[in-house]
XYZ file of C-alpha atoms in Angstrom:
601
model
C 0.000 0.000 0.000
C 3.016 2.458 0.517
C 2.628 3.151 -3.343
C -0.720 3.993 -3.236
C 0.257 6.177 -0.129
C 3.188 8.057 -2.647
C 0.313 9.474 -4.713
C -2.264 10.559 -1.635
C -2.789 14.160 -0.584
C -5.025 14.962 2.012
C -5.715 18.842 1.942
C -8.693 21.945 3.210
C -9.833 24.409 1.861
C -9.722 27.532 4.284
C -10.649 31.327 3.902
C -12.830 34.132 5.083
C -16.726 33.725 5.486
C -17.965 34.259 1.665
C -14.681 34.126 -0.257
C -15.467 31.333 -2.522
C -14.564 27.315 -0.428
C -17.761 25.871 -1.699
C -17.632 26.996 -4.639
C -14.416 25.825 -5.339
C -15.136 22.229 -3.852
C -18.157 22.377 -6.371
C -15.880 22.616 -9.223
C -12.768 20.401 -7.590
C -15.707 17.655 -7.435
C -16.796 18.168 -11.255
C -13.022 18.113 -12.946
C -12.541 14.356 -10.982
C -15.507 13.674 -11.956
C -17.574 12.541 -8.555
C -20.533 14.665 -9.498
C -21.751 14.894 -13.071
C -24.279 17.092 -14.916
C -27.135 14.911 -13.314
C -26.034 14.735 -9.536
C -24.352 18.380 -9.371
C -25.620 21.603 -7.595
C -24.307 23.972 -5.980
C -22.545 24.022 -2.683
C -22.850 20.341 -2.985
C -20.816 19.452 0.199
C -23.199 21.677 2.241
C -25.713 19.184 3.560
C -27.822 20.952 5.540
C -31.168 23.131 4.104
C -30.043 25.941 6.632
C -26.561 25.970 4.885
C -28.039 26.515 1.494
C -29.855 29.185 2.202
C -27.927 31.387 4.298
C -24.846 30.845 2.109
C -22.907 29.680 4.686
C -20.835 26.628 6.002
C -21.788 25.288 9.224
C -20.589 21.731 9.794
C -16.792 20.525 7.825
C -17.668 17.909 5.129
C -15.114 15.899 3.416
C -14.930 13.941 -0.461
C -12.282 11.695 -1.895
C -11.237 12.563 -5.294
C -9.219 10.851 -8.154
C -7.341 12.910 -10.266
C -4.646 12.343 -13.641
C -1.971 14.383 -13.785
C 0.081 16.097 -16.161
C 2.691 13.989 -14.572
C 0.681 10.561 -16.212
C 0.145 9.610 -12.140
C -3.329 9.187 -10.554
C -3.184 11.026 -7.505
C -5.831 10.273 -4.630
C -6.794 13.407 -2.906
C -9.198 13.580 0.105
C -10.371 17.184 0.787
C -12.119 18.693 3.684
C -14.032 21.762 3.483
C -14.547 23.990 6.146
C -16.366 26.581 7.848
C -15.163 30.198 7.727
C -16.777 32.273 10.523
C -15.589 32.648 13.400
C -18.287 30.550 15.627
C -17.038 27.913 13.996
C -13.499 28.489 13.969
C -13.360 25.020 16.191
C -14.730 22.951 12.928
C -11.529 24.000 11.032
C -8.930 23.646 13.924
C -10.386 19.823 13.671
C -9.721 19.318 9.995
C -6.280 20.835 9.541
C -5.400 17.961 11.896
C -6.499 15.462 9.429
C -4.484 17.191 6.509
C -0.832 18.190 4.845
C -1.865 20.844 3.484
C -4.447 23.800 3.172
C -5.742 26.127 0.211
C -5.942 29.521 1.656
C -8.635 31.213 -0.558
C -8.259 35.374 -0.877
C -11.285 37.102 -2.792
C -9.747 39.411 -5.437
C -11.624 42.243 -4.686
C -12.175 41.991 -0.856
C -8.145 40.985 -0.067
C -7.040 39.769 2.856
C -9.971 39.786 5.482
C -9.719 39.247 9.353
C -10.982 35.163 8.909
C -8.096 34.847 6.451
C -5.519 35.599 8.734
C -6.875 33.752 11.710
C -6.972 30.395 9.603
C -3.681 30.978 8.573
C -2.097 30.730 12.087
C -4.656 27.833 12.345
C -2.360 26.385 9.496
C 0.743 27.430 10.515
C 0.131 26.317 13.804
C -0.388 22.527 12.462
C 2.699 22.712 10.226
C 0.884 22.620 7.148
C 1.766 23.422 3.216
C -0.081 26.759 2.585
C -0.901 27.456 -1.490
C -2.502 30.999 -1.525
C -5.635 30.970 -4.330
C -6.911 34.326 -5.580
C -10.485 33.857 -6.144
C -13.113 35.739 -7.945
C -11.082 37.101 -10.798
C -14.058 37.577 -13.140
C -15.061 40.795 -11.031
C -14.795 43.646 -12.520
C -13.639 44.681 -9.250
C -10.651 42.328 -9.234
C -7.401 43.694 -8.250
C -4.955 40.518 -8.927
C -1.631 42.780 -8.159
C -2.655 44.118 -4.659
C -3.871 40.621 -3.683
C -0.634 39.789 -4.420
C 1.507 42.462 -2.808
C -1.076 41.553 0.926
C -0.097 37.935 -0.181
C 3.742 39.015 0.468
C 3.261 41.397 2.924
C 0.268 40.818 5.077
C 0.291 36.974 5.048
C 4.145 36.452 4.433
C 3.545 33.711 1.731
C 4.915 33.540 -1.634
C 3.265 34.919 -4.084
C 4.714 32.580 -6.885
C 2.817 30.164 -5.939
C -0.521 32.215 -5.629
C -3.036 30.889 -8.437
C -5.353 33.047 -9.547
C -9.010 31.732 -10.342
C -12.531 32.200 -10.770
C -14.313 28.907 -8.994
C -17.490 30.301 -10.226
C -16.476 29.901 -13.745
C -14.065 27.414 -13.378
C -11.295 29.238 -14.835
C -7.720 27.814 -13.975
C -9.122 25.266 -11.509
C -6.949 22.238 -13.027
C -4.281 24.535 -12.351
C -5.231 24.267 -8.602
C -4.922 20.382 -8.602
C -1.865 20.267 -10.334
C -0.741 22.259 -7.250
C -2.250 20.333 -4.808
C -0.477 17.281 -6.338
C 3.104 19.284 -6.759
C 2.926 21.157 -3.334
C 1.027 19.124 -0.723
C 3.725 16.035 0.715
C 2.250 12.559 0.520
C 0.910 11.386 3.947
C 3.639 9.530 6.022
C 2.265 6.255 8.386
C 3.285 2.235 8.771
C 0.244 -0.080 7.562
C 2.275 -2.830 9.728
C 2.236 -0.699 12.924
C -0.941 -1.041 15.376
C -3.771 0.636 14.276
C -4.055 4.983 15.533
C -6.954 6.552 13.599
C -7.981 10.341 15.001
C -11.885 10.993 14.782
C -12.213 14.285 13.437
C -15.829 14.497 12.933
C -18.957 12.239 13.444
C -22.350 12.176 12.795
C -25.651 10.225 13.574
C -27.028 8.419 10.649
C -30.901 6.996 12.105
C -29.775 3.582 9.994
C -26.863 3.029 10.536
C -26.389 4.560 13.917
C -22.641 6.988 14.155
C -20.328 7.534 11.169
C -17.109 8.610 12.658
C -14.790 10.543 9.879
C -11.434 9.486 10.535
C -7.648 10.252 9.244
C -5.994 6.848 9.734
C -2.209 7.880 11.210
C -0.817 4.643 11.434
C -1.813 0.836 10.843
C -5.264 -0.417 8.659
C -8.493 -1.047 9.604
C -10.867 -3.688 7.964
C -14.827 -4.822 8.424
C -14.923 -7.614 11.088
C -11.886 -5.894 13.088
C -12.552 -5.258 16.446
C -11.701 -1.657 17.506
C -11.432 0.324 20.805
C -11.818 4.006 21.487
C -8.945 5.086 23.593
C -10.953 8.329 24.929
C -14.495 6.628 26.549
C -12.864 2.836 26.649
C -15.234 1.224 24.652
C -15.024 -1.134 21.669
C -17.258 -1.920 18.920
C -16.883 -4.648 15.929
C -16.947 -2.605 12.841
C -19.287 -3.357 10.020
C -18.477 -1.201 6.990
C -15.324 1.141 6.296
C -15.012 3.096 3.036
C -14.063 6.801 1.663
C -17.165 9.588 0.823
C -17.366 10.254 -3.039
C -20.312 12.594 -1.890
C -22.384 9.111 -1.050
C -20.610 6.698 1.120
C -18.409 3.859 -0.996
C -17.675 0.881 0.915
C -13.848 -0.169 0.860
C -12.062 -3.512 1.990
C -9.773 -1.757 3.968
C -8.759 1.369 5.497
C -4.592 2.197 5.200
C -2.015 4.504 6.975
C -2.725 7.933 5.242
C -6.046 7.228 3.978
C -9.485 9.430 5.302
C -12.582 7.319 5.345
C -15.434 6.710 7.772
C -16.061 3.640 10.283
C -19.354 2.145 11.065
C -19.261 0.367 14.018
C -22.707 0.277 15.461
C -21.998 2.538 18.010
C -25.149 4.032 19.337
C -24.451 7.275 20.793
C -22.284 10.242 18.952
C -21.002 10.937 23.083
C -19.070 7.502 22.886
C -17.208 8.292 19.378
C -15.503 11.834 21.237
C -14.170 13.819 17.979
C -10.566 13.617 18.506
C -10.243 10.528 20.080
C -8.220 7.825 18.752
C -9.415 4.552 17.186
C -7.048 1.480 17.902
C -7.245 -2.373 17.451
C -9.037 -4.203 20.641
C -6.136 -7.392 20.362
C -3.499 -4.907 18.788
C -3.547 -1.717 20.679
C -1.252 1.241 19.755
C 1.044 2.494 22.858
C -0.536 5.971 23.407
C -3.160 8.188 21.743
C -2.815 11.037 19.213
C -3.080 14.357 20.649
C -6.707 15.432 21.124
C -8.236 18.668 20.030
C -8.951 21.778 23.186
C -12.672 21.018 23.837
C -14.781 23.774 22.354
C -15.878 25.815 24.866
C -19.247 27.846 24.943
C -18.971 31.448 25.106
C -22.608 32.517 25.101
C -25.196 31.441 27.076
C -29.194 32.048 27.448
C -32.660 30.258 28.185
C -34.324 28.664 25.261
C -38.323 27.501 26.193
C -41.031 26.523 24.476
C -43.815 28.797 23.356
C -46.433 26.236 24.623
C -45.506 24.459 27.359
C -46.756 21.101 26.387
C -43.583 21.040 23.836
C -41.553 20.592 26.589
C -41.195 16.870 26.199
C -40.558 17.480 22.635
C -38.061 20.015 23.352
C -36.197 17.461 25.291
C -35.798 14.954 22.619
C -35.173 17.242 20.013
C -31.944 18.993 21.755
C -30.867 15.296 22.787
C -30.631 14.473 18.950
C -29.049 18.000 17.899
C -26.352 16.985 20.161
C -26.008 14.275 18.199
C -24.831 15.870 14.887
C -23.671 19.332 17.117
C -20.619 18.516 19.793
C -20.412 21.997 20.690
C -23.394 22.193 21.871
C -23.809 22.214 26.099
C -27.498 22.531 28.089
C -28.946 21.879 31.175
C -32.467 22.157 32.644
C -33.795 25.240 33.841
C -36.680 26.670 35.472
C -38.390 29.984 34.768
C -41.172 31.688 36.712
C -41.838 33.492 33.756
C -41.664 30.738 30.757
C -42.007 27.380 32.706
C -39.807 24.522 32.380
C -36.609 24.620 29.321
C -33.341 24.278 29.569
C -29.691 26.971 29.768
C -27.891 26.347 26.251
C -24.457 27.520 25.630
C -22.984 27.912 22.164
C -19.959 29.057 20.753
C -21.467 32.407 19.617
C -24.585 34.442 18.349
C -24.818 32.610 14.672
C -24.428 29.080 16.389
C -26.875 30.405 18.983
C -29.290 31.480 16.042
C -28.295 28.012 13.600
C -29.396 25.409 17.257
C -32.502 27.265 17.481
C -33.283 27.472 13.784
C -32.752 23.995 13.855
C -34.690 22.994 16.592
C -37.639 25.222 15.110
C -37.438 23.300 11.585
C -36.425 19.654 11.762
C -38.895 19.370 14.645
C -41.339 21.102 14.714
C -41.201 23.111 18.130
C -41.878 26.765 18.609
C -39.068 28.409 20.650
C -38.157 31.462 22.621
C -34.702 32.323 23.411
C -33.663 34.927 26.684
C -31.341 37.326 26.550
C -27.893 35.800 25.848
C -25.160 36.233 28.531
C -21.869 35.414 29.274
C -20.283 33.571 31.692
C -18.614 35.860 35.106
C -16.258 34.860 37.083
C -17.321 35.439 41.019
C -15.464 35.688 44.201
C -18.011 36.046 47.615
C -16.554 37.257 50.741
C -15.947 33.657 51.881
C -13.320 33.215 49.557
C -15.415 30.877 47.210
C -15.219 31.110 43.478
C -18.444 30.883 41.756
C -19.054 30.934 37.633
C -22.119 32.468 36.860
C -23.970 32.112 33.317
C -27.376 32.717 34.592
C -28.476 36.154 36.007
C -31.128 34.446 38.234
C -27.690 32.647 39.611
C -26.292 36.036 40.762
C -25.334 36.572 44.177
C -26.321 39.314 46.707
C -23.993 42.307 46.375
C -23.075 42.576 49.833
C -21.599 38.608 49.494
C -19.964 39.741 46.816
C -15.614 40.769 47.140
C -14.288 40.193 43.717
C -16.267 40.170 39.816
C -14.658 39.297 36.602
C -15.941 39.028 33.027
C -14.543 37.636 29.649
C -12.523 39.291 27.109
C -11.779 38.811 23.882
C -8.847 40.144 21.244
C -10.756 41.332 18.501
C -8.972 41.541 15.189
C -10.858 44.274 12.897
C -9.845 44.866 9.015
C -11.558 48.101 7.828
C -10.606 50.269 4.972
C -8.731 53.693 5.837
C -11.481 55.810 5.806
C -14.237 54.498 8.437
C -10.896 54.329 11.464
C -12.871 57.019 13.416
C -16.342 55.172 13.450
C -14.881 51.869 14.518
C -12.939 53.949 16.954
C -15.852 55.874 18.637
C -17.755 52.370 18.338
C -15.637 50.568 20.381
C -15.113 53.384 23.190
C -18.825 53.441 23.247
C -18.475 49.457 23.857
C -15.298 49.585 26.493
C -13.038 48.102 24.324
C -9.459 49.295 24.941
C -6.936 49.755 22.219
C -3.629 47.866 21.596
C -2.087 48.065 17.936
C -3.140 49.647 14.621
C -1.131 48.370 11.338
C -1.608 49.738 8.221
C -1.229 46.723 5.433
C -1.781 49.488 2.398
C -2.851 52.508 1.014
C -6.189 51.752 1.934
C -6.289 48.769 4.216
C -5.643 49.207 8.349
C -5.997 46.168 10.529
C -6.824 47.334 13.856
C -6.738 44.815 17.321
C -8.807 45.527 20.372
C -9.548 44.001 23.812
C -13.209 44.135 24.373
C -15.380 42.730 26.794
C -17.457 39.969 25.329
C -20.672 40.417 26.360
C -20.136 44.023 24.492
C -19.261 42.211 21.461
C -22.598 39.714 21.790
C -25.294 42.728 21.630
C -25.118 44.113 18.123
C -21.644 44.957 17.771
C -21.490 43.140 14.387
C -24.250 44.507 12.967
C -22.833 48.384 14.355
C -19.672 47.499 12.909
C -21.138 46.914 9.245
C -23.525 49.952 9.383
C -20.377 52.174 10.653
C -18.033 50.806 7.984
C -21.014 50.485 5.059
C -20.333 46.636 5.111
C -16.530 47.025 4.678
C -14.875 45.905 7.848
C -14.543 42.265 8.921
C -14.133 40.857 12.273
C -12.546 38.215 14.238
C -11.855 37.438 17.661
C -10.448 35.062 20.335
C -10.688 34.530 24.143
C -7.873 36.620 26.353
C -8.853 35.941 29.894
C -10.945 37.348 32.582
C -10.909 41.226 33.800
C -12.088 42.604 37.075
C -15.254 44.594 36.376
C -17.947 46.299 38.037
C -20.701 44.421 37.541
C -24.590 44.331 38.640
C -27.698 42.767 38.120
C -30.535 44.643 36.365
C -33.825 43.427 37.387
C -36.927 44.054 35.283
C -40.188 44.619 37.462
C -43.777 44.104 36.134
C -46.339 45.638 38.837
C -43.231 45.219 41.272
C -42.514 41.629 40.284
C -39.398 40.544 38.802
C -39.598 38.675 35.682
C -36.523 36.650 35.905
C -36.261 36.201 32.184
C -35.444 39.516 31.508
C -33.015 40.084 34.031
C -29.455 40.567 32.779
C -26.171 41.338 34.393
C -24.707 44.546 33.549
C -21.199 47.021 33.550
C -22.499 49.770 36.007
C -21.874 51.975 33.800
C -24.331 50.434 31.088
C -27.172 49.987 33.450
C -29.500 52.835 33.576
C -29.140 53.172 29.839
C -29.806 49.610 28.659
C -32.846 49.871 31.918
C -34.866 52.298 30.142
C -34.035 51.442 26.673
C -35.911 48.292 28.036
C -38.221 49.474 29.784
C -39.495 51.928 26.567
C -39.490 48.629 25.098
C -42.120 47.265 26.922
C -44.001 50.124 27.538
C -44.734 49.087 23.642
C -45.193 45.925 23.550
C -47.471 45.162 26.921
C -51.338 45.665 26.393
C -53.386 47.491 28.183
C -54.851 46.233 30.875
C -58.196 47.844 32.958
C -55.412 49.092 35.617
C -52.506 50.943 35.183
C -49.011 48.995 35.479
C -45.813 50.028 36.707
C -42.845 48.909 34.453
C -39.387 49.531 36.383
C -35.711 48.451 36.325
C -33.889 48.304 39.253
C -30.559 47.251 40.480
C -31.018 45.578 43.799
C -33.558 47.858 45.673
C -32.587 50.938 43.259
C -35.236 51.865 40.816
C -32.889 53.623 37.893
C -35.927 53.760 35.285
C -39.589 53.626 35.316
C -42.806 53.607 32.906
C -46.309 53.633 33.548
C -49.106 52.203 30.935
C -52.215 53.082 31.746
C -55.573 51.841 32.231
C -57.778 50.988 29.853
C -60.924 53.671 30.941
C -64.407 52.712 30.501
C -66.627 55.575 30.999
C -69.163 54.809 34.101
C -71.169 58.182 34.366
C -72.191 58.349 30.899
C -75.638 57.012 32.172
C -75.360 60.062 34.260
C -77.123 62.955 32.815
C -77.387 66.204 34.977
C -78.598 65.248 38.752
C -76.269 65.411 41.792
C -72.578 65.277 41.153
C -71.648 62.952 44.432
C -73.673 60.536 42.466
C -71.281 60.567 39.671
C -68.516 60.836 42.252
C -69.815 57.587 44.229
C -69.723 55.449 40.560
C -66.070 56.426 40.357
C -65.608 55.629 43.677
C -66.525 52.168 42.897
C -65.020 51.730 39.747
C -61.609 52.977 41.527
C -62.404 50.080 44.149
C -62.794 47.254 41.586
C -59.232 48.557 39.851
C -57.623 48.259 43.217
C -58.858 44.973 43.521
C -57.977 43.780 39.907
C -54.546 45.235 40.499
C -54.084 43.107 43.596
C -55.346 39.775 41.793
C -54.573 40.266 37.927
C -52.200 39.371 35.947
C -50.018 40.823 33.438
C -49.184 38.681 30.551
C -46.121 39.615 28.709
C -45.790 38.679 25.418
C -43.401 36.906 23.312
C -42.194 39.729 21.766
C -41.378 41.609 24.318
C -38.591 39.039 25.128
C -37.587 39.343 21.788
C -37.132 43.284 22.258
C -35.108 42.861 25.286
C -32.605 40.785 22.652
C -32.898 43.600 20.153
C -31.309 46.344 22.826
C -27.905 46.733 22.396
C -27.944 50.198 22.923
């Protein structure tokens, strides 16, 4: 097998959000011929409906190619696309590990964007062979030189090697694989050593139960073998291995260097960890690859269902997400206001919008998300260090010695001219400066610390309307910062509706409190009695609406006579409101939750 291994590259595709990876896997697939005129479409490796329409990459997909070169060799490439925003920056950290190479895609017109660069380090980082593609040279807004000169200068690669294409038309794609298959080293591994295989994606399939993806490192695998996971210790006889020409092709055997799938009956996606290691039961290899850093959620908030008799449903529908989503982490949770659900942390605001999106489609449910938060760090006057992700979990200020929330480094690429708006946008969001480079005439890359929860309420969409869609945005976790933080309480008739509490800079709170607070005074009804809308930190009340009563006019029987007559109806009528205010309720509705998202202000 070590000849077939001579003529194997394994390589990604990686670039900024919207600069062209599925496209170009759409026209890779074509010139090897795995899809054809009658099985082709568009953005053919994205699987999902919600990927379709939005555009977008969510989940890495891989396809095994065959291709003739120039050289008169058949080369066997396996390539792995992958996401390119930043919420899932964690899906293309796990594919580089399965590869030799990359293909870092730069949109002619755009140039180098802030996604771009972060991938890069991703590659660099794993040691990989980097060929720079310029994509999207059919625009008349193309500008192959400067991508070039940012190629050299910005991204320190050489430009030599930089092929430029149009994926859309397929112009100079062949070139591309002649690269791949000049560039990218061969895969290096022992077929006679003991089996190490690294998971680095898996999914549920209801027939066949999990697929796991794997890069086989060293050794074979073949149906009838019997394999162990080295991660959750359990081992499974598998029943079908094979490579993914788009459908899954059974093979006889899996070798060193090769990425295919296992099927192994295994029933739950939790037992088949991505980046664990698959080894032989009777021939077990002496230690396990290197795993991946666990993705870790950085956004949290309450998702419930509309009616509460989807609860069950809810239940069994987030069980099977987690099934095709490892990021994904939840736990029940109890709201005065919206009943029973359950505290969901993602990896950021898209994933958080994808999960529920989801949810809503492939089963059915109606949902309601609360206001997403991040998680503090706490230290009470005991000493004891709490980690807080739920304002209903906040302690009593007085208990209280020490508060710390997350940062992030936020890389920002913006032309020249809009540095002043990004500037007064991120004072306005307590971001603190640390480096400005300019790349070129007209380019400036710009890096801030900023508190995350500033960066989770409508930053992104600020940024774009400051920068008229120009700048692009990336960031990574820097640590904790002491902060002065409190709890804003929302009060309805002087109870607090725990679902739109949030926690709060100081500084921010009496702002974002009647921002809110307007809010509502909108979106609440009427009732026959007025009610007293208030935001209040602890017992401070730092905002406060009123929305009236509904009158109904009770002496308009009255005509002329004795006014204490019309006095005593009013009387009455005054009575009966008191009453109704002690006893009635206010119901809030769904929108109004929906608002208290909406306030980034």
């Amino acid at each position: 097998m070590a000849e077939k291994q001579k003529f194997t590259r394994n390589f990604s595709i990686i670039a900024h959000i919207d600069h062209g990876k599925s496209t170009l896997a759409d026209r890779l697939l074509e010139l090897t011929l795995v899809t054809d005129d009658r099985t082709k479409k568009n953005q053919i490796l994205d699987t999902m409906d919600i990927e379709r329409e939005r555009g977008i990459t969510i989940k890495a997909n891989n396809a095994s190619l065959e291709f003739k070169s120039k050289d008169g060799n058949t080369y066997y490439l396996n390539l792995i696309d992958t996401p390119g925003h930043v919420d899932f920056n964690y899906e293309v950290s796990r594919s580089l590990r399965a590869c030799e190479g990359v293909l870092l895609i730069v949109d002619a017109s755009q140039g180098v964007e802030a996604q771009t660069l972060a991938n890069l380090y991703l590659a660099m980082e794993a040691d990989l062979k980097i060929i720079p593609v310029i994509n999207k040279i059919d625009l008349p807004s193309a500008d192959i030189q400067k991508c070039m000169r940012l190629i050299e200068d910005t991204l320190g690669l050489d430009s030599a090697e930089a092929i430029p294409i149009s994926a859309k038309t397929g112009l100079n794609v062949e070139q591309v694989l002649e690269s791949i298959c000049r560039l990218i080293p061969a895969p290096v591994g022992d077929d006679k050593k003991a089996l190490k295989a690294l998971i680095y994606d898996s999914y549920f399939d209801n027939y066949m139960g999990v697929v796991i993806k794997v890069r086989i490192m060293e050794g074979s695998v073949t149906k009838g073998n019997r394999i162990l996971l080295m991660g959750s210790g359990k081992d499974f006889v598998v029943t079908e291995v094979g490579i993914n020409r788009i459908n899954l092709v059974p093979q006889d055997t899996l070798y060193a260097g090769d990425v295919g799938y296992i099927i192994a009956g295994i029933k739950k996606v939790a037992d088949a960890r991505t980046g664990d290691t698959v080894t032989l039961f009777d021939k077990q290899a002496s230690e396990a690859i290197q795993g991946y850093k666990e993705a870790k959620p950085m956004v949290f908030s309450g998702l419930f269902p509309i009616f509460g008799e989807q609860f069950d449903e809810l239940v069994e529908a987030i069980e099977k997400l987690k099934l095709n989503d490892a990021a994904l982490v939840y736990e029940r949770e109890n709201s005065l206001a919206l009943g029973f659900g359950f505290r969901v942390g993602y990896l950021g605001l898209l994933h958080m919008e994808i999960v529920q999106e989801r949810l809503e489609r492939e089963f059915n449910l109606e949902l309601i998300t609360t206001a997403p938060s991040v998680k503090y760090i706490v230290t009470n006057t005991k000493g004891e260090v709490l980690e807080i992700d739920n304002p209903s979990k906040f302690p009593d200020p007085n208990f209280i010695s020490k508060m710390e929330e997350p940062f992030v480094k936020a890389t920002i690429f913006t032309p020249n001219e809009f540095v002043g708006n990004i500037m007064s946008l991120v004072i306005e969001k307590r971001g603190v400066h640390m480096d400005t480079i300019y790349l070129d005439q007209d380019k400036v890359q710009m890096i801030y610390e900023i508190p995350l929860s500033e960066l989770i309420f409508e930053f992104y969409d600020k940024l774009k309307s400051y920068t008229k869609g120009y700048a692009s945005l990336d960031y990574e976790p820097c640590g904790y910062r002491e902060s002065r933080l409190v709890k804003l309480d929302i009060l309805v008739n002087a109870e607090p509706v725990d679902a739109l509490s949030t926690i709060v800079h100081r500084t921010k709170a009496d702002s974002r409190g009647r921002v809110v607070i307007e809010k509502l005074r909108e979106l609440i009804p009427r009732q026959q009695f007025v009610i007293a809308l208030q935001a209040a930190i602890g017992a401070k009340v730092v905002a406060r609406e009123n929305i009236s009563a509904v009158r109904k006019n009770v002496t308009a029987k009255c005509y002329g006579g004795d006014i204490s007559r019309k006095r005593k109806l009013l009387e009455k009528q005054k009575e009966g409101k008191k009453r109704m205010k002690q006893f009635g309720n206010v119901e809030i509705p769904q929108e109004a939750f929906l608002a208290v998202l909406k306030t980034g202000d």
